[in-house]
Amino acid sequence: MQTEQNGQLQRTMKTRHLIMLSLGGVIGTGLFFNTGYIISTTGAAGTLLAYLIGALVVWLVMQCLGELSVAMPETGAFHVYATRYLGPATGYTVAWLYWLTWTVALGSSFTAAGFCMQYWFPQVPVWVWCVVFCAVIFALNVISTRFFAEGEFWFSLVKVITIIAFIILGGAAIFGFIPMQDGSPAPGLSNITAEGWFPHGGLPILMTMVAVNFAFSGTELIGIAAGETENPHKVIPVAIRTTIARLIIFFIGTVFVLAALIPMQQAGVEKSPFVLVFEKVGIPYAADIVNFVILTAILSAANSGLYASGRMLWSLSNEKTLPRCFARVNKNGVPLTALSVSMLGGVLALFSSVVAPDTVFVALSAISGFAVVAVWISICASHFVFRRRHLQAGKPLSDLHYRAPWYPLVPVLGFVLCLVACIGLAFDPSQRIALYCGLPFVALCYGAYYFTQNMKTQEPEHVAE
């Protein structure tokens, strides 16, 4: 059994795989769909400000994660660090929260993919496409893990090229270099200023911060893959620096183009704002091409999500806090049980698409966003304790091959901003369900941990008898 596990987790990922895996997880449902919701809620300037704050939070969290993952490259990194520095119950809870992040994200991804297909086949219900895509992604993950990193590299490359093309073409349309489809004049910056800088005040920015953080979620996949990366001491710092720089350029550039071309009243989640933009711009078949790219991007993000959630269950089982069946792998080195349980997110997708795709989609994203922000909080807290213990032990900072700057400001500020984002959920009725579901889930995880620990402590006595 151990041999199978070791065979599964070889250090085969290179720098380009790690960078593209992280970008692949990020450039997906959050950017392509949630941005429309955020524009409609906060206005153009508010959306730009929210994404700038989100970029700062990502930078802070990734600095903390960089120091931890270079010092201790582990598969299932977050919960291992939380176990070591915040307590085993917290580590257990963090693992399940991150599993929830990606499992629920699977649900929203499949629903978003269904929206994409309705652009071409409006008569086919969203749930039908959800069933199809559930089967496709599950099959891709179950057949083999050998080509996972290479496949994600090319998927992500398509997305990155599309984002760059979108920013260039959208910028040209904003300032009149490309004509609008209906013959109307170039909007310039009129849509950004039309409703005032902050049409609903500053509170909506606070309310949408979790949605923004959900859009950025996926950068932390660098930490998950650290245990399967060649030369993590060299590769991880490069991946973190390049990923953050590209994310800021891609996200801020993309949001600027979207906000400038889509009036606040037309933004939403039922149709991707990217498709809305290219419907307005006079480029033949551009909207169809972009819709197809978005579809592949979302399915790629779902593929990354199933990988991440399956790895979390495998890691929990490997740490002996879940039954051994979750750590078992088939002849292709695939943790089939862990993947099957994680695929429950696909069931959530079916539920959301049948009940109310336009409202439940936002709720699913909010639950996933809450879970990932809670994980980010644990990363900042783990780093704070790790560095403090390192110094208390009298070890020199030169022992750390990657150091987060301005300690303790970086972990403390990251912790506070993530906490504020969670509080913001309470003010948004459409996202408040994330707290109603997320907080009891956290309590359930702590309770389950202590229950399983009591069971484990009783087992040796029974065997001795």
Coordinates of C-alpha atoms in Angstrom, one line a residue:
M1 CA 0.0 0.0 0.0
Q2 CA 2.7 2.4 0.9
T3 CA 4.6 1.6 -2.3
E4 CA 1.5 2.5 -4.3
Q5 CA 1.1 5.8 -2.5
N6 CA 4.8 6.7 -3.0
G7 CA 4.5 5.8 -6.7
Q8 CA 1.6 8.1 -7.0
L9 CA 3.3 11.1 -5.4
Q10 CA 6.5 11.4 -7.3
R11 CA 8.2 14.8 -7.7
T12 CA 7.6 15.2 -11.4
M13 CA 6.1 18.8 -11.7
K14 CA 8.4 21.4 -13.2
T15 CA 8.2 25.2 -12.8
R16 CA 6.0 25.7 -15.9
H17 CA 3.6 23.0 -14.6
L18 CA 3.3 24.6 -11.2
I19 CA 2.7 28.1 -12.6
M20 CA 0.1 26.9 -15.1
L21 CA -1.6 24.7 -12.5
S22 CA -2.0 27.7 -10.3
L23 CA -3.2 29.9 -13.1
G24 CA -5.5 27.1 -14.3
G25 CA -7.2 26.9 -11.0
V26 CA -7.7 30.7 -10.8
I27 CA -8.8 31.6 -14.3
G28 CA -12.2 29.9 -14.3
T29 CA -15.7 30.4 -12.9
G30 CA -14.8 33.3 -10.6
L31 CA -13.3 35.5 -13.2
F32 CA -15.6 34.5 -16.1
F33 CA -18.9 34.7 -14.3
N34 CA -18.6 36.2 -10.8
T35 CA -17.2 39.5 -12.2
G36 CA -20.6 40.2 -13.7
Y37 CA -22.2 39.8 -10.3
I38 CA -19.6 42.1 -8.7
I39 CA -20.0 44.8 -11.3
S40 CA -23.8 44.8 -10.9
T41 CA -23.4 45.0 -7.1
T42 CA -20.6 47.5 -6.6
G43 CA -20.4 49.5 -9.9
A44 CA -17.3 49.8 -12.1
A45 CA -15.0 51.7 -9.8
G46 CA -16.1 49.6 -6.8
T47 CA -15.3 46.4 -8.7
L48 CA -11.8 47.7 -9.6
L49 CA -11.2 48.6 -6.0
A50 CA -12.5 45.3 -4.7
Y51 CA -10.1 43.4 -7.1
L52 CA -7.2 45.5 -6.1
I53 CA -7.8 44.7 -2.4
G54 CA -8.3 41.1 -3.4
A55 CA -4.9 41.1 -5.2
L56 CA -3.3 42.5 -2.0
V57 CA -4.8 39.7 0.0
V58 CA -3.6 37.1 -2.4
W59 CA -0.1 38.6 -2.3
L60 CA 0.0 38.6 1.5
V61 CA -1.3 35.0 1.7
M62 CA 1.1 33.7 -0.9
Q63 CA 4.1 35.3 0.8
C64 CA 3.1 33.3 3.9
L65 CA 2.5 30.1 2.0
G66 CA 5.8 30.6 0.1
E67 CA 7.9 30.6 3.3
L68 CA 6.0 27.6 4.7
S69 CA 6.0 25.4 1.5
V70 CA 9.7 26.0 0.7
A71 CA 10.6 25.1 4.3
M72 CA 8.3 22.1 4.4
P73 CA 7.1 20.9 0.9
E74 CA 4.2 18.6 1.6
T75 CA 1.2 17.2 -0.3
G76 CA -1.9 18.6 1.4
A77 CA 0.2 21.4 2.7
F78 CA -2.3 23.7 4.4
H79 CA -3.7 21.2 6.9
V80 CA -0.2 19.8 7.6
Y81 CA 1.0 23.3 8.6
A82 CA -2.2 24.0 10.6
T83 CA -1.8 20.7 12.4
R84 CA 1.8 21.5 13.3
Y85 CA 1.4 25.1 14.4
L86 CA -2.3 25.7 15.2
G87 CA -3.3 22.2 16.6
P88 CA -4.4 18.9 15.1
A89 CA -8.1 19.7 15.3
T90 CA -7.6 22.9 13.3
G91 CA -5.5 21.1 10.8
Y92 CA -8.3 18.5 10.3
T93 CA -10.8 21.3 9.9
V94 CA -8.7 23.2 7.4
A95 CA -8.3 20.1 5.2
W96 CA -12.1 19.6 5.1
L97 CA -12.7 23.3 4.4
Y98 CA -10.3 23.1 1.5
W99 CA -12.1 20.0 0.3
L100 CA -15.4 21.9 0.6
T101 CA -13.9 24.8 -1.4
W102 CA -13.1 22.7 -4.4
T103 CA -16.1 20.3 -4.1
V104 CA -18.6 23.2 -4.1
A105 CA -16.5 25.0 -6.8
L106 CA -17.1 21.8 -8.9
G107 CA -20.8 22.4 -8.5
S108 CA -20.6 26.1 -9.6
S109 CA -18.2 25.2 -12.5
F110 CA -20.5 22.6 -14.0
T111 CA -23.4 25.0 -13.7
A112 CA -21.3 27.7 -15.4
A113 CA -20.4 25.3 -18.1
G114 CA -24.1 24.6 -18.6
F115 CA -24.7 28.4 -19.0
C116 CA -22.1 28.4 -21.7
M117 CA -23.8 25.6 -23.6
Q118 CA -27.1 27.3 -23.4
Y119 CA -25.6 30.1 -25.5
W120 CA -25.7 27.7 -28.4
F121 CA -28.5 25.3 -27.3
P122 CA -31.0 27.5 -25.4
Q123 CA -33.6 24.8 -25.5
V124 CA -31.5 22.2 -23.6
P125 CA -31.8 22.5 -19.8
V126 CA -28.6 23.4 -17.8
W127 CA -28.9 20.1 -15.7
V128 CA -28.4 18.0 -18.9
W129 CA -25.1 19.6 -19.5
C130 CA -24.1 19.2 -15.9
V131 CA -24.6 15.4 -16.2
V132 CA -22.5 15.3 -19.3
F133 CA -19.6 17.4 -17.9
C134 CA -19.7 15.5 -14.6
A135 CA -19.1 12.3 -16.5
V136 CA -16.3 13.8 -18.7
I137 CA -14.3 15.4 -15.8
F138 CA -14.6 12.3 -13.6
A139 CA -13.4 10.1 -16.5
L140 CA -10.4 12.3 -17.2
N141 CA -9.4 12.1 -13.5
V142 CA -10.0 8.4 -13.2
I143 CA -8.2 7.1 -16.3
S144 CA -4.7 8.3 -15.3
T145 CA -2.9 10.9 -13.3
R146 CA 0.3 10.7 -15.5
F147 CA -0.7 13.4 -17.9
F148 CA -2.5 15.6 -15.4
A149 CA 0.2 18.3 -15.1
E150 CA 0.9 18.4 -18.9
G151 CA -2.8 18.6 -19.7
E152 CA -3.4 21.4 -17.3
F153 CA -0.4 23.3 -18.8
W154 CA -1.9 23.4 -22.2
F155 CA -5.5 24.1 -20.9
S156 CA -4.2 27.0 -18.9
L157 CA -2.1 28.3 -21.8
V158 CA -5.2 28.6 -23.9
K159 CA -6.9 30.6 -21.1
V160 CA -3.9 32.9 -20.7
I161 CA -3.7 33.6 -24.4
T162 CA -7.5 34.3 -24.4
I163 CA -7.2 36.7 -21.5
I164 CA -4.4 38.6 -23.2
A165 CA -6.4 38.8 -26.5
F166 CA -9.5 39.9 -24.6
I167 CA -7.6 42.8 -22.9
I168 CA -6.1 44.0 -26.2
L169 CA -9.3 43.7 -28.3
G170 CA -11.5 45.1 -25.5
G171 CA -9.2 48.0 -25.0
A172 CA -9.3 48.7 -28.7
A173 CA -13.1 48.7 -28.6
I174 CA -13.2 51.0 -25.6
F175 CA -11.3 53.7 -27.4
G176 CA -12.9 53.2 -30.9
F177 CA -10.2 51.3 -32.7
I178 CA -12.7 48.4 -33.2
P179 CA -16.3 49.4 -34.0
M180 CA -19.3 48.4 -31.9
Q181 CA -21.7 45.9 -33.3
D182 CA -24.7 48.2 -33.2
G183 CA -22.9 51.2 -34.6
S184 CA -22.9 53.1 -31.4
P185 CA -19.9 55.3 -30.5
A186 CA -17.0 53.9 -28.5
P187 CA -17.9 54.0 -24.8
G188 CA -14.6 55.3 -23.6
L189 CA -14.8 55.5 -19.8
S190 CA -18.4 56.6 -19.7
N191 CA -19.7 53.3 -18.2
I192 CA -17.2 53.5 -15.4
T193 CA -18.3 57.0 -14.4
A194 CA -22.0 56.8 -15.5
E195 CA -23.4 55.7 -12.1
G196 CA -20.9 57.6 -10.1
W197 CA -17.7 56.1 -8.6
F198 CA -19.6 54.1 -5.9
P199 CA -23.3 54.1 -6.8
H200 CA -24.3 52.1 -3.7
G201 CA -21.7 53.4 -1.3
G202 CA -18.8 51.5 0.2
L203 CA -20.7 48.6 1.8
P204 CA -21.2 46.5 -1.4
I205 CA -17.4 46.4 -1.8
L206 CA -17.1 44.8 1.7
M207 CA -20.1 42.5 0.8
T208 CA -18.4 41.2 -2.4
M209 CA -14.9 40.6 -1.0
V210 CA -15.5 36.9 -0.6
A211 CA -16.7 36.7 -4.2
V212 CA -13.5 38.5 -5.2
N213 CA -11.4 36.1 -3.1
F214 CA -13.3 33.2 -4.7
A215 CA -12.2 34.5 -8.1
F216 CA -8.6 34.5 -6.9
S217 CA -8.8 31.1 -5.2
G218 CA -6.6 28.5 -6.9
T219 CA -3.3 30.4 -6.4
E220 CA -2.8 28.3 -3.3
L221 CA -2.6 25.1 -5.5
I222 CA 1.1 25.8 -5.5
G223 CA 1.1 24.7 -1.9
I224 CA -0.9 21.5 -2.7
A225 CA 1.5 20.6 -5.5
A226 CA 4.7 21.4 -3.5
G227 CA 5.1 17.8 -2.4
E228 CA 5.1 16.6 -6.1
T229 CA 7.5 19.2 -7.5
E230 CA 11.1 18.9 -8.5
N231 CA 13.5 21.1 -6.5
P232 CA 10.7 22.9 -4.5
H233 CA 13.3 25.3 -2.9
K234 CA 14.0 26.8 -6.4
V235 CA 10.7 26.2 -8.2
I236 CA 8.1 27.5 -5.6
P237 CA 9.5 31.0 -5.2
V238 CA 9.6 31.5 -9.0
A239 CA 6.1 30.1 -9.3
I240 CA 4.7 32.4 -6.6
R241 CA 6.3 35.6 -7.9
T242 CA 5.3 35.0 -11.5
T243 CA 1.8 33.8 -10.7
I244 CA 1.0 36.8 -8.6
A245 CA 2.3 39.3 -11.1
R246 CA 0.3 37.7 -13.9
L247 CA -2.8 37.4 -11.8
I248 CA -2.8 41.1 -11.0
I249 CA -2.2 42.0 -14.7
F250 CA -4.9 39.6 -15.9
F251 CA -7.5 40.3 -13.3
I252 CA -7.2 44.1 -13.1
G253 CA -6.8 44.5 -16.9
T254 CA -9.8 42.2 -17.5
V255 CA -12.0 43.9 -14.9
F256 CA -11.2 47.3 -16.4
V257 CA -12.2 46.2 -19.9
L258 CA -15.4 44.6 -18.6
A259 CA -16.4 47.6 -16.5
A260 CA -15.8 50.0 -19.3
L261 CA -17.8 48.0 -21.9
I262 CA -20.7 46.6 -19.8
P263 CA -23.2 49.1 -18.2
M264 CA -23.8 48.2 -14.6
Q265 CA -27.5 47.3 -15.2
Q266 CA -26.6 44.7 -17.8
A267 CA -24.1 42.7 -15.7
G268 CA -25.1 39.5 -14.0
V269 CA -24.2 35.8 -13.9
E270 CA -26.6 34.0 -16.3
K271 CA -24.4 35.0 -19.2
S272 CA -20.6 35.5 -19.0
P273 CA -19.7 39.2 -19.1
F274 CA -16.9 38.1 -21.6
V275 CA -19.6 36.9 -24.1
L276 CA -21.6 40.1 -23.5
V277 CA -18.5 42.2 -24.4
F278 CA -17.9 40.4 -27.7
E279 CA -21.5 40.5 -28.6
K280 CA -21.2 44.3 -28.4
V281 CA -17.9 44.4 -30.4
G282 CA -18.1 44.0 -34.1
I283 CA -15.8 41.0 -34.6
P284 CA -17.4 38.1 -36.5
Y285 CA -17.9 34.9 -34.4
A286 CA -15.9 36.5 -31.6
A287 CA -18.6 35.7 -29.0
D288 CA -18.8 32.1 -30.1
I289 CA -15.0 31.7 -29.9
V290 CA -14.8 33.3 -26.5
N291 CA -17.8 31.2 -25.2
F292 CA -15.9 28.0 -26.3
V293 CA -12.7 29.1 -24.7
I294 CA -14.6 30.0 -21.5
L295 CA -16.2 26.5 -21.6
T296 CA -12.8 24.8 -21.8
A297 CA -11.4 27.2 -19.1
I298 CA -14.2 26.3 -16.7
L299 CA -13.8 22.6 -17.3
S300 CA -10.1 22.9 -16.8
A301 CA -10.7 24.7 -13.5
A302 CA -13.1 21.8 -12.5
N303 CA -10.3 19.4 -13.5
S304 CA -7.9 21.2 -11.1
G305 CA -10.6 21.3 -8.5
L306 CA -11.2 17.5 -8.5
Y307 CA -7.4 17.0 -8.3
A308 CA -7.1 19.3 -5.3
S309 CA -10.1 17.9 -3.4
G310 CA -9.1 14.3 -4.1
R311 CA -5.6 15.1 -2.9
M312 CA -7.0 16.5 0.4
L313 CA -8.9 13.4 1.2
W314 CA -5.9 11.3 0.3
S315 CA -3.7 13.4 2.6
L316 CA -6.2 13.1 5.5
S317 CA -6.3 9.4 5.1
N318 CA -2.5 9.3 4.8
E319 CA -2.4 11.2 8.2
K320 CA -4.7 8.5 9.6
T321 CA -7.6 10.9 10.3
L322 CA -9.8 9.3 7.6
P323 CA -10.4 5.6 6.9
R324 CA -7.6 3.9 4.9
C325 CA -9.9 3.4 1.9
F326 CA -9.4 7.1 0.9
A327 CA -5.7 6.5 0.5
R328 CA -6.1 3.4 -1.7
V329 CA -5.2 3.9 -5.3
N330 CA -6.1 1.8 -8.3
K331 CA -3.7 0.3 -10.8
N332 CA -3.3 3.7 -12.5
G333 CA -2.3 5.4 -9.2
V334 CA -5.7 7.1 -8.9
P335 CA -7.3 7.5 -5.4
L336 CA -10.7 6.4 -6.7
T337 CA -12.7 6.6 -3.4
A338 CA -11.4 10.1 -2.7
L339 CA -12.3 11.3 -6.2
S340 CA -15.7 9.7 -6.0
V341 CA -16.6 11.4 -2.7
S342 CA -15.3 14.7 -4.0
M343 CA -17.5 14.4 -7.1
L344 CA -20.5 15.1 -4.8
G345 CA -19.9 18.7 -6.0
G346 CA -21.4 17.6 -9.3
V347 CA -24.6 16.7 -7.5
L348 CA -24.7 20.2 -6.0
A349 CA -24.5 21.5 -9.6
L350 CA -27.5 19.5 -10.6
F351 CA -29.4 20.8 -7.7
S352 CA -28.5 24.4 -8.3
S353 CA -29.3 24.2 -12.1
V354 CA -32.7 22.7 -11.5
V355 CA -33.8 24.9 -8.6
A356 CA -32.6 28.4 -9.5
P357 CA -29.4 28.7 -11.5
D358 CA -29.1 32.5 -11.3
T359 CA -29.4 32.7 -7.5
V360 CA -28.1 29.4 -6.2
F361 CA -24.9 29.8 -8.4
V362 CA -24.0 32.9 -6.3
A363 CA -24.8 31.0 -3.1
L364 CA -22.5 28.1 -4.2
S365 CA -19.7 30.5 -5.0
A366 CA -20.2 32.3 -1.6
I367 CA -19.9 29.0 0.3
S368 CA -16.8 28.0 -1.7
G369 CA -15.4 31.5 -1.2
F370 CA -16.0 31.4 2.6
A371 CA -14.1 28.0 2.8
V372 CA -11.1 29.2 0.8
V373 CA -10.9 32.5 2.9
A374 CA -11.0 30.4 6.1
V375 CA -8.1 28.3 4.6
W376 CA -6.2 31.5 3.8
I377 CA -6.7 32.7 7.4
S378 CA -5.1 29.4 8.6
I379 CA -2.1 29.9 6.3
C380 CA -1.4 33.4 7.7
A381 CA -1.8 32.1 11.3
S382 CA 0.4 29.1 10.6
H383 CA 3.1 31.3 9.1
F384 CA 3.0 33.7 12.1
V385 CA 3.5 30.9 14.6
F386 CA 6.1 29.2 12.4
R387 CA 8.3 32.2 12.1
R388 CA 8.0 33.0 15.8
R389 CA 9.0 29.5 16.8
H390 CA 11.9 29.6 14.3
L391 CA 13.2 32.8 16.0
Q392 CA 12.5 31.5 19.5
A393 CA 14.6 28.4 18.7
G394 CA 17.5 30.7 18.0
K395 CA 17.7 29.7 14.3
P396 CA 19.0 32.4 11.9
L397 CA 16.7 33.8 9.2
S398 CA 19.3 32.7 6.6
D399 CA 18.1 29.1 7.2
L400 CA 14.9 30.0 5.4
H401 CA 15.4 29.8 1.6
Y402 CA 12.2 31.9 1.0
R403 CA 11.2 34.6 3.6
A404 CA 8.0 36.6 3.6
P405 CA 8.9 40.3 4.0
W406 CA 7.9 42.7 6.8
Y407 CA 7.1 40.0 9.4
P408 CA 4.8 40.2 11.4
L409 CA 2.9 42.8 9.3
V410 CA 2.3 40.4 6.3
P411 CA 0.7 37.5 8.2
V412 CA -1.3 39.8 10.6
L413 CA -2.6 42.0 7.8
G414 CA -3.5 39.0 5.7
F415 CA -5.4 37.4 8.6
V416 CA -7.3 40.6 9.3
L417 CA -8.3 41.3 5.7
C418 CA -9.5 37.7 5.3
L419 CA -11.5 38.0 8.5
V420 CA -13.1 41.2 7.3
A421 CA -14.1 39.6 4.0
C422 CA -15.9 36.8 6.0
I423 CA -17.7 39.4 8.1
G424 CA -18.8 41.2 4.9
L425 CA -20.9 38.1 4.0
A426 CA -23.3 38.9 6.8
F427 CA -24.4 42.1 5.0
D428 CA -25.3 40.5 1.7
P429 CA -28.6 38.5 1.7
S430 CA -27.7 36.5 -1.4
Q431 CA -24.4 35.4 0.1
R432 CA -25.3 35.1 3.7
I433 CA -26.0 31.4 3.2
A434 CA -22.2 30.9 3.2
L435 CA -22.1 31.8 6.9
Y436 CA -25.2 29.7 7.6
C437 CA -23.5 26.7 6.0
G438 CA -19.8 27.5 6.6
L439 CA -19.9 28.1 10.4
P440 CA -21.8 24.9 11.3
F441 CA -19.5 23.0 8.9
V442 CA -16.5 24.3 10.9
A443 CA -18.1 23.3 14.2
L444 CA -19.0 19.8 12.7
C445 CA -15.4 19.3 11.7
Y446 CA -14.0 20.1 15.1
G447 CA -16.6 17.8 16.7
A448 CA -15.9 15.0 14.2
Y449 CA -12.1 15.3 14.9
Y450 CA -12.6 14.9 18.7
F451 CA -15.0 12.0 18.2
T452 CA -12.6 10.1 15.9
Q453 CA -9.7 10.8 18.3
N454 CA -11.7 9.3 21.1
M455 CA -12.4 6.3 19.0
K456 CA -8.7 5.9 18.1
T457 CA -7.6 6.1 21.7
Q458 CA -10.0 3.3 22.7
E459 CA -8.8 1.0 19.9
P460 CA -5.4 -0.1 21.4
E461 CA -7.0 -1.0 24.7
H462 CA -9.5 -3.2 22.9
V463 CA -6.7 -4.9 20.9
A464 CA -4.6 -5.5 24.1
E465 CA -7.5 -7.4 25.7

